[in-house]
CSV table of C-alpha atoms in Angstrom, one decimal:
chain,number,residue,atom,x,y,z
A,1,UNK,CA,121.2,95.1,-15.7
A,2,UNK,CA,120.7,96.5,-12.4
A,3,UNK,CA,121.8,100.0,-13.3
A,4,UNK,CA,119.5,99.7,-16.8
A,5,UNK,CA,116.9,98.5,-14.3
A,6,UNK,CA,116.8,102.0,-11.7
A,7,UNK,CA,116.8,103.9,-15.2
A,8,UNK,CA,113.5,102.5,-16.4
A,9,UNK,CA,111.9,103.0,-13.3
A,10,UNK,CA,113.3,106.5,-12.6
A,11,UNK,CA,112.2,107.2,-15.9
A,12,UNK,CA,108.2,105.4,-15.5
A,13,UNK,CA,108.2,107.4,-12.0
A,14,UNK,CA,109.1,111.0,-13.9
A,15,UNK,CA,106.4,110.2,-16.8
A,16,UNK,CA,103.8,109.1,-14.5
A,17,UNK,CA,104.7,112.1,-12.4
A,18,UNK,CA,103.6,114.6,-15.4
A,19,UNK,CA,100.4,112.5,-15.9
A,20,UNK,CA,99.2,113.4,-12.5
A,21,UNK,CA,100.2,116.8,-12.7
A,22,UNK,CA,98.0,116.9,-16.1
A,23,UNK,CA,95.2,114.8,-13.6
A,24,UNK,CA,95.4,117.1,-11.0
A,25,UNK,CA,95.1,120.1,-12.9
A,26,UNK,CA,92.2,118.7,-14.8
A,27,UNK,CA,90.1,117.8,-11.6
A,28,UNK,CA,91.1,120.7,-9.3
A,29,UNK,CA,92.6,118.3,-7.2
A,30,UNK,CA,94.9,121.9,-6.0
A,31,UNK,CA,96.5,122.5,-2.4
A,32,UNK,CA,95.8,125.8,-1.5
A,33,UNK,CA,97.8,127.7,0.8
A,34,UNK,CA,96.7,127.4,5.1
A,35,UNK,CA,98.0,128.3,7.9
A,36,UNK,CA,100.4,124.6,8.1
A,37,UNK,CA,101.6,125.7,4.8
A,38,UNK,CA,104.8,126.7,3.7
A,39,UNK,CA,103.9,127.6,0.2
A,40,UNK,CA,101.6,130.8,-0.8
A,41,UNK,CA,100.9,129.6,-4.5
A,42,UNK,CA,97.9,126.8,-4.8
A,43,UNK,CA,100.0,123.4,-6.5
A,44,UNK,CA,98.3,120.5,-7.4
A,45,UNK,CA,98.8,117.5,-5.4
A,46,UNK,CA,98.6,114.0,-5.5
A,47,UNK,CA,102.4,113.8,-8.0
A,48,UNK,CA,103.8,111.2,-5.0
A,49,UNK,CA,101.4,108.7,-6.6
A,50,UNK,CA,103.8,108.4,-9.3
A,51,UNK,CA,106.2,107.0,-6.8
A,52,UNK,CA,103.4,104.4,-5.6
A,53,UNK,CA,102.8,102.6,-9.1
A,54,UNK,CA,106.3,102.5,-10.0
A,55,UNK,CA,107.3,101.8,-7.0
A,56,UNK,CA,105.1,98.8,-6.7
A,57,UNK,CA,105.7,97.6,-10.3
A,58,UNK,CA,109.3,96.9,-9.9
A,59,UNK,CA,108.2,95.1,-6.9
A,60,UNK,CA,106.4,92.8,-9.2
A,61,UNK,CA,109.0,92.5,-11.5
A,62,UNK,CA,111.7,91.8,-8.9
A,63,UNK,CA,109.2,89.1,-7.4
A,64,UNK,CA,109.0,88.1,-10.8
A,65,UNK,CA,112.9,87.6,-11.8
A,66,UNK,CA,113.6,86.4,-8.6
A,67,UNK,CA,115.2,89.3,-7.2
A,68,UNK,CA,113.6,90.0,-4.1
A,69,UNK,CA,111.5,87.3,-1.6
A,70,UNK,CA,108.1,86.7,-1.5
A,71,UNK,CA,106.5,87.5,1.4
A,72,UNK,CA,109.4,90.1,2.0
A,73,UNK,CA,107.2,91.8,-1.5
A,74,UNK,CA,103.6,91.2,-0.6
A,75,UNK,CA,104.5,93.0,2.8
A,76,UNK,CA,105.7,96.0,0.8
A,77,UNK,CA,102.7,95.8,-1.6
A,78,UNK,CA,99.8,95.1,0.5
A,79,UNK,CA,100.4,97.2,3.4
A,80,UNK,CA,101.9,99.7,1.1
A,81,UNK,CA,98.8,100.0,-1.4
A,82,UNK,CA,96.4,99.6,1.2
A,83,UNK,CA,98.2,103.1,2.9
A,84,UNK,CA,98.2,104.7,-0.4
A,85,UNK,CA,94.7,104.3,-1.6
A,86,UNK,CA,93.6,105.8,2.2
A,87,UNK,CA,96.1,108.8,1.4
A,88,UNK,CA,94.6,109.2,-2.1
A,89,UNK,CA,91.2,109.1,-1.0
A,90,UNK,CA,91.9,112.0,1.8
A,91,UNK,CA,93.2,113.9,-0.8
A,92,UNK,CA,90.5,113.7,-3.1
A,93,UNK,CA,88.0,113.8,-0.1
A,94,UNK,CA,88.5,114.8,3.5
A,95,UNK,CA,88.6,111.3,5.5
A,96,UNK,CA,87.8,111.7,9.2
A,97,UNK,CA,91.3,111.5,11.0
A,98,UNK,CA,89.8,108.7,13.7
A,99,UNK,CA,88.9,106.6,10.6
A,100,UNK,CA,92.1,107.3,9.2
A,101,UNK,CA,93.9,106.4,12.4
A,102,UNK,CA,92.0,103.3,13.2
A,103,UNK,CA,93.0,102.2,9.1
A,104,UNK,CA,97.0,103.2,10.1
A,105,UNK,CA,96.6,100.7,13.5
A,106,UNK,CA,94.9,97.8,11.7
A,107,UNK,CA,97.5,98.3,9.0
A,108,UNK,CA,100.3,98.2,11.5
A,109,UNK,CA,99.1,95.4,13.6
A,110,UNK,CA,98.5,93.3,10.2
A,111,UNK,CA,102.9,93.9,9.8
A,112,UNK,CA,103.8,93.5,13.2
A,113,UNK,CA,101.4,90.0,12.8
A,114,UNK,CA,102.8,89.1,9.9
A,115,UNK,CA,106.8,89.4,10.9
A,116,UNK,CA,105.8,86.8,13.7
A,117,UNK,CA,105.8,89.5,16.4
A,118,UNK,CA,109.0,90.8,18.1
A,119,UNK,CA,108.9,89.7,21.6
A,120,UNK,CA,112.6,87.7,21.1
A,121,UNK,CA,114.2,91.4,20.3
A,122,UNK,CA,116.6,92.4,23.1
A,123,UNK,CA,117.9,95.6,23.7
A,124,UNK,CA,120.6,97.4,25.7
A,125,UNK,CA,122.6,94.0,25.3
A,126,UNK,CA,120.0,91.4,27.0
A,127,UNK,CA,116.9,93.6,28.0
A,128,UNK,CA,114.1,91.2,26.8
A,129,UNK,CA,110.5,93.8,26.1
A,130,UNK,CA,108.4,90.8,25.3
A,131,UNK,CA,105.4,91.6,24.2
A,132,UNK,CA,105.6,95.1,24.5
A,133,UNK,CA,108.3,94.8,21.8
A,134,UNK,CA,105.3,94.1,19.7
A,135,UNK,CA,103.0,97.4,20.7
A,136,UNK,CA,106.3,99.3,20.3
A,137,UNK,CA,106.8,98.3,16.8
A,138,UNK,CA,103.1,99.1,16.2
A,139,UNK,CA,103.3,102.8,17.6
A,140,UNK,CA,106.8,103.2,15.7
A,141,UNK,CA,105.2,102.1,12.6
A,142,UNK,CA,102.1,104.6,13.2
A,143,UNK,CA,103.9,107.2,13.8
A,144,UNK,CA,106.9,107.1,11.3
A,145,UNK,CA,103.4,107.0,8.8
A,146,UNK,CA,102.1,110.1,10.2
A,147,UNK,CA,105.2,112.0,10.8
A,148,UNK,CA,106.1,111.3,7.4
A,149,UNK,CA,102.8,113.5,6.3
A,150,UNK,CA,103.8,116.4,9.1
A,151,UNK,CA,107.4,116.6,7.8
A,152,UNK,CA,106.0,116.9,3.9
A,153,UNK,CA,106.1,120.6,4.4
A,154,UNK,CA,108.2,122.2,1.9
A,155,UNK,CA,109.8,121.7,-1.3
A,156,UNK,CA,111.7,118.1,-1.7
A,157,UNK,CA,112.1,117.4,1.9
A,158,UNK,CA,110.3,113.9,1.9
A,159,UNK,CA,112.3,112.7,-1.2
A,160,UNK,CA,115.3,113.9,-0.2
A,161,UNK,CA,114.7,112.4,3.0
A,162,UNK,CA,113.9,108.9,1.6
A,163,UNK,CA,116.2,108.8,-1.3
A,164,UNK,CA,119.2,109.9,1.2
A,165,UNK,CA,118.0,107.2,4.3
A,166,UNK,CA,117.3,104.1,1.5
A,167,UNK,CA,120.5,104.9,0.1
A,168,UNK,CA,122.9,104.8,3.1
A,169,UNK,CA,121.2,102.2,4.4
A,170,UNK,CA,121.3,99.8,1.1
A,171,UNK,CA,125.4,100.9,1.4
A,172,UNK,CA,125.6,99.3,4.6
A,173,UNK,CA,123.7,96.3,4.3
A,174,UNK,CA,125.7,95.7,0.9
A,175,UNK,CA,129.3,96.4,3.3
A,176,UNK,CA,127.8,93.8,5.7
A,177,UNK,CA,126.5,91.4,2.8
A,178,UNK,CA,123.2,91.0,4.9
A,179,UNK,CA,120.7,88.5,3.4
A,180,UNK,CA,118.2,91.3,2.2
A,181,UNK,CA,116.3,92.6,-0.6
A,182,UNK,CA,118.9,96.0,-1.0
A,183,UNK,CA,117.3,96.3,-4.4
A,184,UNK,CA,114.0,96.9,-3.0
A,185,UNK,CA,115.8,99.9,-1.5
A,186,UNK,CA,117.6,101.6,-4.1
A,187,UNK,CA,114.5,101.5,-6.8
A,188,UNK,CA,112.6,103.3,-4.4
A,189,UNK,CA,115.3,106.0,-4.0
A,190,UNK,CA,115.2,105.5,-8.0
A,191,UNK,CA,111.3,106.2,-8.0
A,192,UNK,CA,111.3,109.1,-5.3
A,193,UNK,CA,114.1,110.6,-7.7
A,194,UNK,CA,111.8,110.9,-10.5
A,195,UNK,CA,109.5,112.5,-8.3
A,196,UNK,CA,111.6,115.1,-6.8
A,197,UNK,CA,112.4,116.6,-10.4
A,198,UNK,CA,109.2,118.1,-10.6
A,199,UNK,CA,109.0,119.1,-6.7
A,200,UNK,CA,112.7,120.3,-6.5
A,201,UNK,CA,113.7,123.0,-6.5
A,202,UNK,CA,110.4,124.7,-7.6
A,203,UNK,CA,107.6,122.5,-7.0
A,204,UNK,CA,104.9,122.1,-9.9
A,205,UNK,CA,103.4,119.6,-8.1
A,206,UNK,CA,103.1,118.3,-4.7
A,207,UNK,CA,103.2,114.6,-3.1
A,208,UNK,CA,100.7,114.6,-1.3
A,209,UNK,CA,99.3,112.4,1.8
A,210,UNK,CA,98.9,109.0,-0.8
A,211,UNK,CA,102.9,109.1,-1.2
A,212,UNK,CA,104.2,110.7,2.2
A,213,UNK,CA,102.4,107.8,4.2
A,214,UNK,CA,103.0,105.2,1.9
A,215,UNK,CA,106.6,106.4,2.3
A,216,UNK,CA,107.0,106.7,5.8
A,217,UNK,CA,105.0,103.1,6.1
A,218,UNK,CA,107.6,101.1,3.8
A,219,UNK,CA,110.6,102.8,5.6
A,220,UNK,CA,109.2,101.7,9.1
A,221,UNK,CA,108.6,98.2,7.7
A,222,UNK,CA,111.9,98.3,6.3
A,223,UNK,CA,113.5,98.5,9.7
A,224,UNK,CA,111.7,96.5,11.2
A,225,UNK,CA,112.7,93.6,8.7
A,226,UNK,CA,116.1,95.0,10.2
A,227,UNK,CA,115.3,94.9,13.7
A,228,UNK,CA,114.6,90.7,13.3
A,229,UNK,CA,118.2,90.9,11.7
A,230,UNK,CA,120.3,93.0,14.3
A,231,UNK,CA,119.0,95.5,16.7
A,232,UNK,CA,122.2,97.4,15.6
A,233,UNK,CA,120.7,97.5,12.0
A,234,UNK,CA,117.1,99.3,13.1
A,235,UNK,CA,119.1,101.8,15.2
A,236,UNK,CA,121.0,102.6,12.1
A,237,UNK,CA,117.8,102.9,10.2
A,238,UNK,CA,116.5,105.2,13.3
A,239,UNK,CA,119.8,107.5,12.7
A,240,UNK,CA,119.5,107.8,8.9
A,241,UNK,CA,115.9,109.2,9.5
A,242,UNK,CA,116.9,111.1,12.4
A,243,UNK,CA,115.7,114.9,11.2
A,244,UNK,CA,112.3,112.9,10.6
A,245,UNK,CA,112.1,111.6,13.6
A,246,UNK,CA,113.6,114.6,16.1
A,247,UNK,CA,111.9,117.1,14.4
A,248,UNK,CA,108.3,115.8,14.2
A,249,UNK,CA,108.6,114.1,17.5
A,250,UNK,CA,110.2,117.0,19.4
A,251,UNK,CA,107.8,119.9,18.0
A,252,UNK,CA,104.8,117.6,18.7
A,253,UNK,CA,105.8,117.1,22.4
A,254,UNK,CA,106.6,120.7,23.1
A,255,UNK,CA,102.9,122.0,20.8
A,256,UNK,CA,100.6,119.3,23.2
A,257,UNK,CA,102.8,120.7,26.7
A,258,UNK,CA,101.7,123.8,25.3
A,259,UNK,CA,97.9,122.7,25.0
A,260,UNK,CA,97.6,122.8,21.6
A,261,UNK,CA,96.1,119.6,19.9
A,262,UNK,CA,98.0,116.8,17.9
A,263,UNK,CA,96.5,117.3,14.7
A,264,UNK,CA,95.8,121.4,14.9
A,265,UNK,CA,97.5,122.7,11.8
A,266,UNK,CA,100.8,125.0,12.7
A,267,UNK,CA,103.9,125.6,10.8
A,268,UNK,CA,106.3,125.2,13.8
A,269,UNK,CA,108.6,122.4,13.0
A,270,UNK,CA,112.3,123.5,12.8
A,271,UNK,CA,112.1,122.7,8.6
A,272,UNK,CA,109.0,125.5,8.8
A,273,UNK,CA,111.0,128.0,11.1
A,274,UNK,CA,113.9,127.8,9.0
A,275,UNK,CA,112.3,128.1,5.7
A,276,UNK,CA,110.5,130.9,6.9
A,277,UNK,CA,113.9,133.0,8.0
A,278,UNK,CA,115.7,132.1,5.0
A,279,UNK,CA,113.0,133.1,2.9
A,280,UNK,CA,113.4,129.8,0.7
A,281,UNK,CA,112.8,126.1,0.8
A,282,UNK,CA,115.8,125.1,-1.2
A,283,UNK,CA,118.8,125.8,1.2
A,284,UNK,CA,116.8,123.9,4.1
A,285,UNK,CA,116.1,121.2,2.1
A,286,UNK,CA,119.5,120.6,0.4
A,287,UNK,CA,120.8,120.7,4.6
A,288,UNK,CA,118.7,118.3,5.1
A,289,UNK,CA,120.7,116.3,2.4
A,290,UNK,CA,123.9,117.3,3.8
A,291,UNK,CA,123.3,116.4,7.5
A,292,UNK,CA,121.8,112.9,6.5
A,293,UNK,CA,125.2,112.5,4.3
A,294,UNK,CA,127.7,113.8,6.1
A,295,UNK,CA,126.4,113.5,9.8
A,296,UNK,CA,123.8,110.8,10.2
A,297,UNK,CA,125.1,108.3,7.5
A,298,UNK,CA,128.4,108.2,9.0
A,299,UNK,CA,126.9,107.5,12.5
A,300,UNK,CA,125.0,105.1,11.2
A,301,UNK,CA,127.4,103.2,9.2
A,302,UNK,CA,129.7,103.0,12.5
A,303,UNK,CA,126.8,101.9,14.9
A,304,UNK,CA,125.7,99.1,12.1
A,305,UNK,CA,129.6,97.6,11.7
A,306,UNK,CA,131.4,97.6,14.8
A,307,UNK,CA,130.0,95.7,16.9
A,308,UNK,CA,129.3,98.2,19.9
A,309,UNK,CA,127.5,96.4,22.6
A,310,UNK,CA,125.0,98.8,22.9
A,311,UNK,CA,124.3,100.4,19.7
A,312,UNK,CA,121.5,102.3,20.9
A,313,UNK,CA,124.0,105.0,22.5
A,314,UNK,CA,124.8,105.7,18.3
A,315,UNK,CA,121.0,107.1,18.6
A,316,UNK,CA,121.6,109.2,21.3
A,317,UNK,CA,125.1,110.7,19.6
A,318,UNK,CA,123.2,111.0,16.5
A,319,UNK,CA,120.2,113.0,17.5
A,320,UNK,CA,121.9,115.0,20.1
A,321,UNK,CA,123.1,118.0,18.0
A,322,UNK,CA,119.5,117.6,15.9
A,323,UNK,CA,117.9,118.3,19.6
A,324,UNK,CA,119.6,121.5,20.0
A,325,UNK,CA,119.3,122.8,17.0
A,326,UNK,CA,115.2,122.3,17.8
A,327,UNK,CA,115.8,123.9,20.9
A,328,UNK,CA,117.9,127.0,19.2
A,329,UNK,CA,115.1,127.4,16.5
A,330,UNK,CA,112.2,127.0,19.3
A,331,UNK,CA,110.2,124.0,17.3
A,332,UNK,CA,106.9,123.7,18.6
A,333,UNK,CA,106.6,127.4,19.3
A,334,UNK,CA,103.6,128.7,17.5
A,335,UNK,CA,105.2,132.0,17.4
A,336,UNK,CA,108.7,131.3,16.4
């Protein structure tokens, strides 16, 4: 039943997928090449809301059969949907990007309220943050949102990206048998999947901001229903979206040293730089896969299971070789 159920909604997410490319097309909704961009033919945009609908359909229908709890699912939904509509309104129409931010804090503060806070989480084995825990989770969730849009650069990358981190994480929390909603994990790898056929490895349509926030929103909120679990479980999640998060937070650190402005449009992020000398989006992309799989997964996996007493070192061991590969490829350098 499970397996029949990921079919259907792979299957909805592909079909909805050509609609919008048929809606797009028909209303010029078309992203045309800038200087951010990594593509030099105009696409149309807006295919990640595919992912949106079907995503938060089987949400119903797991709330429905009993699959998945309930305020685990309105969470997901609300905040989710409230994300996507602001992302599908910026793409139809610019939105100015202090509105926009203001909308991504009340959004987050609403989560963070709703989980009950975090002030009990501890970290480094008995380090209470109090309330700051709270504002921590609030900028984590902000920025995984927004990061999420910055890393949407090239062909595939922010489906691969999710698909690969839902996936290894839904493997360890089924290893650990951890009281939580897995499904809810792998039908969004299912519905990102349907997606990424048309995006991958030739894109005929893009995702766009509605899908790449929404995405990066429901992954933060994901770990942070981890981090009330085990803090070992959200470092996990912070390995298995580690070339997210070094890439996007390493280029944007070196670009505002350099004076530049957080929101200027550049194509400096290591993913850019390496597209760019490859001459192709495809070979990045499938690395991508291969270091979540093969590097982060296992990392993460380890850090989530054993026990270590401070699992946030398995962050540090994780995103060290990710550093220095952003150091070797000179991310954040406008001329690299």
């Amino acid at each position: 039943m499970l397996i029949l159920f990921i079919l259907l909604f792979f299957l909805l997410a592909f079909g909805l997928t050509y609609f919008m490319r048929v809606y797009a097309l028909k209303k010029n909704i078309i992203d045309n090449p800038n200087e951010r961009s990594s593509h030099s033919v105009p696409t149309p945009r807006g295919g990640g809301v595919a992912v949106v609908l079907s995503y938060l359909i089987g949400l119903v229908v797991l709330l429905y059969l009993d699959q998945i709890s309930t305020y685990f699912a309105l969470t997901l939904m609300s905040a989710g949907f409230i994300i996507a509509l602001l992302g599908f309104l910026d793409d139809r129409g610019h939105i100015n990007s202090m509105l926009r931010l203001a909308i991504h804090f009340l959004v987050a503060m609403g989560v963070v309220v709703g989980f009950g806070g975090f002030s009990e989480i501890t970290v480094f084995n008995g380090v209470e943050l109090g309330f700051f825990a709270d504002i921590i989770a609030v900028l984590f969730l902000v920025w995984l949102l927004n990061l999420y849009n910055f890393m949407d650069g090239i062909n595939g990358i922010a489906s691969v990206e999710a698909i690969t981190s839902t996936l290894s994480m839904a493997v360890i929390y089924l290893v650990l048998n951890k009281i939580v909603d897995e499904k809810s994990l792998i039908l969004l790898a299912a519905c990102v999947f349907g997606f990424l056929l048309w995006n991958f490895p030739k894109a005929k349509i893009f995702m766009g901001d509605a899908c790449s926030g929404f995405l990066g929103l429901i992954l933060g909120i994901l770990a942070l229903i981890a981090l009330k679990q085990d803090t070992a479980l959200f470092c996990a999640w912070l390995i298995c979206l580690g070339v997210f998060i070094v890439d996007a937070t390493f280029t944007l650190i070196r670009r505002i040293f350099s004076g530049y402005k957080m929101y200027d449009a550049h194509r400096s992020h290591t993913y850019q730089i390496l597209s760019r000398k490859l001459n192709s989006h495809t070979p990045v992309t499938l690395g991508i896969a291969a270091v979540n799989i093969l590097w982060l997964f296992p990392v993460a996996y380890f850090v989530a299971t054993q026990n270590y007493a401070y699992p946030e070192l398995g962050i540090l061991i994780a995103y060290f070789p990710l550093i220095i590969l952003a150091i070797i490829f000179k991310a954040g350098n406008q001329n690299a």
